[in-house]
Short mmCIF file of C-alpha atoms in Angstrom, two decimals:
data_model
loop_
_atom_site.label_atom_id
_atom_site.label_comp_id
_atom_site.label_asym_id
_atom_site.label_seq_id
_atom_site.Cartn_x
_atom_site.Cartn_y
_atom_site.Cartn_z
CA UNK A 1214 7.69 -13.35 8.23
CA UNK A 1215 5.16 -10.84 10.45
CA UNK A 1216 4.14 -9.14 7.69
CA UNK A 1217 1.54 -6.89 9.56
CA UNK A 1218 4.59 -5.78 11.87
CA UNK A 1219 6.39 -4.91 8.51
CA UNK A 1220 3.51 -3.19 7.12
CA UNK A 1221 2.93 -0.94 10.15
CA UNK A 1222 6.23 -0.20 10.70
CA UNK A 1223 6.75 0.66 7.03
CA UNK A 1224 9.40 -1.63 6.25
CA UNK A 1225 6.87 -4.21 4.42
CA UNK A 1226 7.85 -2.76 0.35
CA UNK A 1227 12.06 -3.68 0.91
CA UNK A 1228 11.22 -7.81 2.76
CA UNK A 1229 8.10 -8.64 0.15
CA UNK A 1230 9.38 -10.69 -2.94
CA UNK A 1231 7.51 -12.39 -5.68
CA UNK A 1232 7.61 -15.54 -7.86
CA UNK A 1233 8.88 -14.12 -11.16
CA UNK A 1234 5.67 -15.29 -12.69
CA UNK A 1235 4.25 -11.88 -10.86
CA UNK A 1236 5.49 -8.01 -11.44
CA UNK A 1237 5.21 -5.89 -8.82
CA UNK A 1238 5.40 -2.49 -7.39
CA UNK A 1239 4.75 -0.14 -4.31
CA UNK A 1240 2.90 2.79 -6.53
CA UNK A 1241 2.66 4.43 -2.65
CA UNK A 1242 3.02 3.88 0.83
CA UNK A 1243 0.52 0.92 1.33
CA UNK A 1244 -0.53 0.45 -2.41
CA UNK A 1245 0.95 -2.62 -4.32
CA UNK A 1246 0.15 -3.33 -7.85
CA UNK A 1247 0.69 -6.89 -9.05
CA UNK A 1248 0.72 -8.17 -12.87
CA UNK A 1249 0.60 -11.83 -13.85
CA UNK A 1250 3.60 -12.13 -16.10
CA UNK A 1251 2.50 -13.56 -19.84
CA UNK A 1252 4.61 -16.68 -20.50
CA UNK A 1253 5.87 -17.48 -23.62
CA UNK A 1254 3.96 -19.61 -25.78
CA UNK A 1255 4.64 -21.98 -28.86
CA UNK A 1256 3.38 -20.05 -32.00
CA UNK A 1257 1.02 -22.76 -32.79
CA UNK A 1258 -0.82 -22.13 -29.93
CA UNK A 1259 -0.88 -18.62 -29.43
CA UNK A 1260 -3.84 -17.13 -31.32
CA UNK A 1261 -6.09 -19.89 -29.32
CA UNK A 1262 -4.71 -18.82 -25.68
CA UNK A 1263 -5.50 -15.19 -26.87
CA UNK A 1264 -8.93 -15.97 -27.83
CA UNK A 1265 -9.60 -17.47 -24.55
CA UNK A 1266 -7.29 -15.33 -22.26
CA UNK A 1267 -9.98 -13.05 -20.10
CA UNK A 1268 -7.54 -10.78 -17.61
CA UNK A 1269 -9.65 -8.81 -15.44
CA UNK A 1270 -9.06 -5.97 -12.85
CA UNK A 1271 -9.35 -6.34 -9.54
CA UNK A 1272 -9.00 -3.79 -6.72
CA UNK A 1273 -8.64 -4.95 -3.16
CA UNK A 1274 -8.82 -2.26 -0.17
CA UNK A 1275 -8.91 -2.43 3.66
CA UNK A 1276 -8.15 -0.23 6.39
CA UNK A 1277 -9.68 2.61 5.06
CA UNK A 1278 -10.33 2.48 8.85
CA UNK A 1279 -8.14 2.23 11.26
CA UNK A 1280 -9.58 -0.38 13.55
CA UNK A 1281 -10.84 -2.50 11.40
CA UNK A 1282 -8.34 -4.92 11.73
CA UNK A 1283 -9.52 -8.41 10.37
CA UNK A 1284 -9.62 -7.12 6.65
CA UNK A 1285 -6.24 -6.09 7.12
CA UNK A 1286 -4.71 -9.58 8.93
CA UNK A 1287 -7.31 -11.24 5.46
CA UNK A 1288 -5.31 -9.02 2.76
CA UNK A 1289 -2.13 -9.88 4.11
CA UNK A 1290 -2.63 -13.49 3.89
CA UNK A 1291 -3.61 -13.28 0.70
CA UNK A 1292 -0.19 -11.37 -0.06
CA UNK A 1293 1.74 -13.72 1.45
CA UNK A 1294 -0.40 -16.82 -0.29
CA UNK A 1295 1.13 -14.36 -3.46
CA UNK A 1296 4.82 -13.97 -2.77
CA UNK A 1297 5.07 -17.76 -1.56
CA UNK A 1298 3.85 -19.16 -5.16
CA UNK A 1299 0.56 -20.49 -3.34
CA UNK A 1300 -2.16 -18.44 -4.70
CA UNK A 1301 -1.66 -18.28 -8.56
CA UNK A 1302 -2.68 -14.41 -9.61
CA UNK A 1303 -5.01 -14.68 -12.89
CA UNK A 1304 -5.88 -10.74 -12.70
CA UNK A 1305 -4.25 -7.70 -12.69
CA UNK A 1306 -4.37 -6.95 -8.91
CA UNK A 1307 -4.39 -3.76 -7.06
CA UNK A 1308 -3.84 -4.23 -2.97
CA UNK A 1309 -4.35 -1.26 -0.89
CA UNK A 1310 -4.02 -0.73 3.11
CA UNK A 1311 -5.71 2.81 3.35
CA UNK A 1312 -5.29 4.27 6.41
CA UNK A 1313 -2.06 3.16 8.40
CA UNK A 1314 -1.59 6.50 10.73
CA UNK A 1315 -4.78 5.10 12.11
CA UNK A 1316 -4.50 1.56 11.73
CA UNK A 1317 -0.88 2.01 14.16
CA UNK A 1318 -3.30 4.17 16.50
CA UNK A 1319 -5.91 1.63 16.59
CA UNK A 1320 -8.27 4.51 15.60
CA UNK A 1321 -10.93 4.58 13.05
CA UNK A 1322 -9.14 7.59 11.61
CA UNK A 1323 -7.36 10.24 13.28
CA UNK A 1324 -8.96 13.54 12.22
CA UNK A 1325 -12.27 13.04 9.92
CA UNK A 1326 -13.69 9.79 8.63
CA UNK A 1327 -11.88 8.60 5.52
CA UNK A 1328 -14.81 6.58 3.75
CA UNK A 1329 -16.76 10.19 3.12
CA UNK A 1330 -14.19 12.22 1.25
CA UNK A 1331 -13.54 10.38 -2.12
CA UNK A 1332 -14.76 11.68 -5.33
CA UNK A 1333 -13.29 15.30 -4.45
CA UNK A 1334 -15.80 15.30 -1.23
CA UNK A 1335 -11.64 15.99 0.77
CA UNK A 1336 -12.44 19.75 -0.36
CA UNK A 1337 -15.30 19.39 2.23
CA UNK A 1338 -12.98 18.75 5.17
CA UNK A 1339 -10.00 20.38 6.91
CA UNK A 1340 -6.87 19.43 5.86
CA UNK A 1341 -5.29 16.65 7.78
CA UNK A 1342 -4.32 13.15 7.45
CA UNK A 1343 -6.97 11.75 5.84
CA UNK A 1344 -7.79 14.16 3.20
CA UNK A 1345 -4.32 13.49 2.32
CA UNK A 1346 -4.87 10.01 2.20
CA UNK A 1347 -8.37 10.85 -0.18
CA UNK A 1348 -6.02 12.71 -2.38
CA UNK A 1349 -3.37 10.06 -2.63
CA UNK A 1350 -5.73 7.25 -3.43
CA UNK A 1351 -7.57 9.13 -6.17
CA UNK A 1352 -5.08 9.71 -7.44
CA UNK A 1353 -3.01 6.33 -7.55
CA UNK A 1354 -6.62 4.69 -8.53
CA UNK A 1355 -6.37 6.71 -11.36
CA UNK A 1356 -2.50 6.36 -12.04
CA UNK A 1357 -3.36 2.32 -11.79
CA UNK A 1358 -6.61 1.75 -13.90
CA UNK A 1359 -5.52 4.07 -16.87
CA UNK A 1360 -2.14 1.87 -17.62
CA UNK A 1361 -2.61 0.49 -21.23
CA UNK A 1362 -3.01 -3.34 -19.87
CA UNK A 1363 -5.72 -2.14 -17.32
CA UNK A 1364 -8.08 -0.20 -19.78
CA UNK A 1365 -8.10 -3.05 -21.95
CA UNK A 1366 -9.56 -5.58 -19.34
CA UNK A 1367 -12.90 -7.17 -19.52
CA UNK A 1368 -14.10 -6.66 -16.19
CA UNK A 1369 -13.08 -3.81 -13.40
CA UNK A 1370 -14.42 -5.07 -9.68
CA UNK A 1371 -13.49 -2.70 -6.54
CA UNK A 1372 -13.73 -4.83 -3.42
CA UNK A 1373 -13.15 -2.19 -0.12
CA UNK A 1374 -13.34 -4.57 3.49
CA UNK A 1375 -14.73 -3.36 6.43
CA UNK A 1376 -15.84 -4.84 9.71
CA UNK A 1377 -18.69 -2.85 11.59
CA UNK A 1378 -18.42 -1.31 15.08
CA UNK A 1379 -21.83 -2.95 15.88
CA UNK A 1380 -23.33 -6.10 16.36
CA UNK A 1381 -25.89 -7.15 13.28
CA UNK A 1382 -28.52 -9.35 12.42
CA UNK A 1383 -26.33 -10.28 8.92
CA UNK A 1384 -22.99 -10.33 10.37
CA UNK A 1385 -22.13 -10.62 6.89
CA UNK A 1386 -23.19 -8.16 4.19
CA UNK A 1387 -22.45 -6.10 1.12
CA UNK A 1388 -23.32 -2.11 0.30
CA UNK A 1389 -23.35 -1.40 -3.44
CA UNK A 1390 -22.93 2.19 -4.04
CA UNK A 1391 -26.17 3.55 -6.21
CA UNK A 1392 -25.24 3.90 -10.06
CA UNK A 1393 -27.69 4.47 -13.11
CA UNK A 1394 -26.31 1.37 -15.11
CA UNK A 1395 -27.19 -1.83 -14.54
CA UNK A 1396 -25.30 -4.01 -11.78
CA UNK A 1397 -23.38 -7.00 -13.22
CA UNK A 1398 -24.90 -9.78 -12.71
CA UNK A 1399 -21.79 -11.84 -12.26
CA UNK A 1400 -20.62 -9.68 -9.42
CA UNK A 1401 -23.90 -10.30 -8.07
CA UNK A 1402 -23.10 -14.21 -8.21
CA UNK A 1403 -20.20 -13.92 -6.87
CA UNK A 1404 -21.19 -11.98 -3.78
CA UNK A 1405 -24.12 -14.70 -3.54
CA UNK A 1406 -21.76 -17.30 -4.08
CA UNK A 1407 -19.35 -15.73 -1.13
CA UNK A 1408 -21.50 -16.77 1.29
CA UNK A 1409 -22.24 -13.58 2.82
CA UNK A 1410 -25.89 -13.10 4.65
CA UNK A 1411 -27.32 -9.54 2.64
CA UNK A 1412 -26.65 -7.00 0.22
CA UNK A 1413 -27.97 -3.43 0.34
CA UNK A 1414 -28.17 -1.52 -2.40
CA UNK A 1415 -27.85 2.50 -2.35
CA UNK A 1416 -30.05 4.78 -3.53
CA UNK A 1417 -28.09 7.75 -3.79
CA UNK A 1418 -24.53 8.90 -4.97
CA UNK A 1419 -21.90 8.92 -1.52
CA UNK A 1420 -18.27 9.73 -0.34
CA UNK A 1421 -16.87 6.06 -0.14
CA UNK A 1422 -14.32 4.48 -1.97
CA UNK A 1423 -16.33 1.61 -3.32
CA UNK A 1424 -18.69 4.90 -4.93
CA UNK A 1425 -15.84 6.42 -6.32
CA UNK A 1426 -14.69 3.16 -8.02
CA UNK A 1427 -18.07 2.60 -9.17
CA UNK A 1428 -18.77 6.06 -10.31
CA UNK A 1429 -15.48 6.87 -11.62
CA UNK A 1430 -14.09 3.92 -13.48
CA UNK A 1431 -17.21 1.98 -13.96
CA UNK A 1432 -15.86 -0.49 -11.46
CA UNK A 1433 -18.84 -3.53 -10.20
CA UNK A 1434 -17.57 -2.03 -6.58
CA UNK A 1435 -19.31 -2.80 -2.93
CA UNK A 1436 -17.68 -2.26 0.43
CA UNK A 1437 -18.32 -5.59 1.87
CA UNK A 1438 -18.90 -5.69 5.80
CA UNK A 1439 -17.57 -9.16 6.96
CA UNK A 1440 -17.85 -9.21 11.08
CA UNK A 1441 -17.16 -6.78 13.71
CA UNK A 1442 -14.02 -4.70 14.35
CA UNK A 1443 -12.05 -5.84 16.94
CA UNK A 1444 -8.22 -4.62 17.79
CA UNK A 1445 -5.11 -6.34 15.94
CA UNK A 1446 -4.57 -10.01 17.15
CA UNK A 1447 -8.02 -10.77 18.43
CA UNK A 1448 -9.76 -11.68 15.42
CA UNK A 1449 -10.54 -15.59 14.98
CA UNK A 1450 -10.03 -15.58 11.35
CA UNK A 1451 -11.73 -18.57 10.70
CA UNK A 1452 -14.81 -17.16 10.93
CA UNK A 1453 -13.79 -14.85 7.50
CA UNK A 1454 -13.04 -18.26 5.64
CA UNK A 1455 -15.68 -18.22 3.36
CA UNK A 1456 -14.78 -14.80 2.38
CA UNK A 1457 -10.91 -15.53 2.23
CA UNK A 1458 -11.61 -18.58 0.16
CA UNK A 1459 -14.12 -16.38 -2.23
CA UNK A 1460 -11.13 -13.47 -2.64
CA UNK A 1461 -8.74 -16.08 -3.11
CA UNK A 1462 -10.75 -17.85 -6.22
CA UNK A 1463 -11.13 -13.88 -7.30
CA UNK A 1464 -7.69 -13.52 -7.59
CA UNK A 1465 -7.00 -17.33 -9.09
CA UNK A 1466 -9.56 -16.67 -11.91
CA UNK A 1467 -11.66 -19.78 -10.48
CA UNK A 1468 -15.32 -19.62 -9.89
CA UNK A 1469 -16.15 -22.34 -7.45
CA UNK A 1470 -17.64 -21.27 -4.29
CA UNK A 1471 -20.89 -22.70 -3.73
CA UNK A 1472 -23.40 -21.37 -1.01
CA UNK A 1473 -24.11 -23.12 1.78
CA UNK A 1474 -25.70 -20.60 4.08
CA UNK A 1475 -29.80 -19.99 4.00
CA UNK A 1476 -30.68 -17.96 1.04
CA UNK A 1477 -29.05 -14.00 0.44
CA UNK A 1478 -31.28 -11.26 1.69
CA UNK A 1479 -31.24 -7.84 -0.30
CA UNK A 1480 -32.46 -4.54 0.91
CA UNK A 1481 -32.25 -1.18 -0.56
CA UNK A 1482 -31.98 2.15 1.20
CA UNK A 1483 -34.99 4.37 1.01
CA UNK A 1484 -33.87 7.18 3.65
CA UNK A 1485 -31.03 8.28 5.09
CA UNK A 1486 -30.81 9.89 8.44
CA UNK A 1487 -28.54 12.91 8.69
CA UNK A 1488 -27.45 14.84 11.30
CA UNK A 1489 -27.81 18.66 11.06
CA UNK A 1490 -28.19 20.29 14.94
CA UNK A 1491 -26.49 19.43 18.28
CA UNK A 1492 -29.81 18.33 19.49
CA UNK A 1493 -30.20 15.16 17.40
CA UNK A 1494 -31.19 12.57 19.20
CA UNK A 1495 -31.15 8.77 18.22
CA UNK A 1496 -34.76 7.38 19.73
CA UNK A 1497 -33.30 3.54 20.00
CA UNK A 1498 -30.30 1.63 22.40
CA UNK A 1499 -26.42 2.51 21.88
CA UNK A 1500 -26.37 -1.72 21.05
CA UNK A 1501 -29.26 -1.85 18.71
CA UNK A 1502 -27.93 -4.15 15.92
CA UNK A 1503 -27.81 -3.24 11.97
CA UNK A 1504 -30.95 -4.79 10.28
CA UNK A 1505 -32.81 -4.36 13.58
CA UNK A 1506 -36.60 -4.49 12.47
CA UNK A 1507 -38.69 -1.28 13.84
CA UNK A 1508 -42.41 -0.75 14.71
CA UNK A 1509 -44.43 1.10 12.04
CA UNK A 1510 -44.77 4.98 13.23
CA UNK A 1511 -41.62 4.71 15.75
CA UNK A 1512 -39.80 8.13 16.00
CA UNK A 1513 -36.20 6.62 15.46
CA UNK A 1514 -35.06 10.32 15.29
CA UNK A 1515 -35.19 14.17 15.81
CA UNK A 1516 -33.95 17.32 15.78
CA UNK A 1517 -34.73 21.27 15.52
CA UNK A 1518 -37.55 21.20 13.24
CA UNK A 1519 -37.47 17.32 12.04
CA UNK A 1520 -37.88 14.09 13.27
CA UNK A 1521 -37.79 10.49 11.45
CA UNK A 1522 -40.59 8.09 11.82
CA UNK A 1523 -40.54 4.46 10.85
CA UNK A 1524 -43.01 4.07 7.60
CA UNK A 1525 -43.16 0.95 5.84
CA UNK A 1526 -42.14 -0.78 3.95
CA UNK A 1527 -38.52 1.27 5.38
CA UNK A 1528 -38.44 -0.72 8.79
CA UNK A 1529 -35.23 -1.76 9.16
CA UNK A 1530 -32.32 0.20 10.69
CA UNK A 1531 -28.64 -0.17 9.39
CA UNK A 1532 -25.28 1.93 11.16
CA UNK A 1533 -27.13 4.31 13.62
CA UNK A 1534 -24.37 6.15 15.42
CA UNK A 1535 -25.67 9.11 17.25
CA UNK A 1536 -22.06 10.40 17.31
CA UNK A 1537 -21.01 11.02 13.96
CA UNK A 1538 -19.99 14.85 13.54
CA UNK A 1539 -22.89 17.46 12.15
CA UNK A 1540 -23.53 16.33 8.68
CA UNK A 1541 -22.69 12.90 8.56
CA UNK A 1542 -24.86 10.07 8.40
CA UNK A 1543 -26.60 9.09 11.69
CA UNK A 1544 -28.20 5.77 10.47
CA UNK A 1545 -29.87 4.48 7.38
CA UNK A 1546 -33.47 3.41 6.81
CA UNK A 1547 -34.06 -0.09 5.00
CA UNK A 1548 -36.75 -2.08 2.48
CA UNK A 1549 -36.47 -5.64 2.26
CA UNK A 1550 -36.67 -6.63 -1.14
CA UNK A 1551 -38.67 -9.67 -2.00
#
């Protein structure tokens, strides 16, 4: 079955079936939730299994844009892993393909940038297909995570999948969105345990979906960057395996990744660069990689009336993009955490 055919051509919700172990349902155009079904028990046994049963949320996103294909062709496998019987589902489960105008456009989105309008930021923007979208997924976030069975979970963990549309010293890494309480340490683990190369930690509230998650619904959320984007059909997805195999013991309720990659580098942001004037100007090469280290006093950036400089121990550069519209993000300034 070509699922991503189905999905993009909207016909995925009527072909999908599940074991009857699972309950499902399209909530929207994109959105599946999935329950693990409780089986009957003998009596005798039943006040142990609900001592020890420990059903968590989990939230699973990609495509917010549009050409960011591998997370996509990675979520669907996992679905189909689902609906065969080969992936046992432990959690409740919440899969969401965000923005398929785009993703059947191979854009990154087709009138504003999706990942900058949740948590009511949409108001900000004209109307158009992606503050529709921003709308639809508060919404069914909300719709999903205040069911009865979801508010009594242990654990609520947002994970949004994006490739980059640059090269990057850490092709692998995670963002967490900035929040005043503590961040799990077990989510921590697990992204450690994933096999992923960094995390960067935010140090101020944001637009994305993982923030909203986070901010919202007290959700341990990250958008997790896993390689570069590259058009439907060209992605070798073994080189995503240790983060397929991570989601997939996510989902299963097992914990047994172990790392096998050099030991995970953190950073947190201590500036970001934003562009006000239509004389910005980005001081460094269109292919100058995320996590690129730069010399103390470089001007990375100006314009009318302002200009960036490189001041330690902020000398690393992550998602400069000179082109983003007036207001947006141009590029955020790093410290390496020791």
């Amino acid at each position: 079955m070509d699922l991503l055919n189905l999905l993009l051509e909207n016909k995925i919700e009527n072909t999908l079936y599940f074991p009857p172990n699972i309950k499902s349902s399209w909530l929207v155009e994109g959105v599946l939730q999935l329950f693990p079904e409780e089986q009957p028990v003998p009596e005798k046994q039943s006040q142990t299994l609900s001592q020890e049963k420990n059903t968590d949320t989990l939230i699973i996103s990609a495509g917010i844009h549009g050409n960011e294909t591998a997370p996509v062709e990675i979520l669907l496998q996992l679905l189909s892993q689902l609906a065969q019987g080969n992936l046992p589902l432990q959690h409740n489960l919440l899969l969401i393909f965000g923005n398929l105008p785009a993703m059947r456009e191979g854009l990154r989105y087709l009138d504003n940038d999706l990942n900058r309008m949740f948590g009511g930021r949409y108001k900000n923007f004209p109307a158009g297909n992606e503050t529709r979208r921003a709308i639809e997924l508060e919404a069914v976030v909300h719709q999903f995570l205040s069911q009865p069975a979801i508010m009594a979970s242990e654990r609520r963990r947002h994970l949004d999948l994006h490739t980059a549309i640059r090269g990057s010293c850490h092709e692998q890494f995670a963002l967490l969105p900035y929040q005043t309480r503590e961040y799990a340490a077990d989510f921590l683990q697990w992204l450690e345990a994933s096999d992923i190369d960094a995390v960067v930690f935010h140090n101020a509230v944001g637009g994305t979906f993982s923030h909203f998650t986070s901010e919202y619904f007290n959700a341990d959320s990250c958008t997790l960057e896993i390689g570069k984007a590259l058009p439907f059909g060209q992605n070798d997805l073994a080189r995503f395996s240790n983060i397929t195999e991570a989601l997939r013991n996510l989902v299963a309720g097992s914990f047994i990744v172990k790392r096998n990659k050099p030991a995970l580098k953190c950073y947190r942001v201590v500036d970001a660069i934003i562009k006000q004037h239509d004389n910005f100007r980005l001081n460094i090469p269109e292919d100058t990689k995320n996590f690129t280290v730069l010399a103390e006093g470089f001007e990375i950036a100006s314009q009318h009336n302002h200009s960036w400089k490189i001041a330690s121990p902020a000398n690393f550069i992550l998602f400069p993009n000179a082109h983003v519209a007036i207001g947006l993000r141009a590029g955020l300034l790093l410290a390496q955490l020791t």
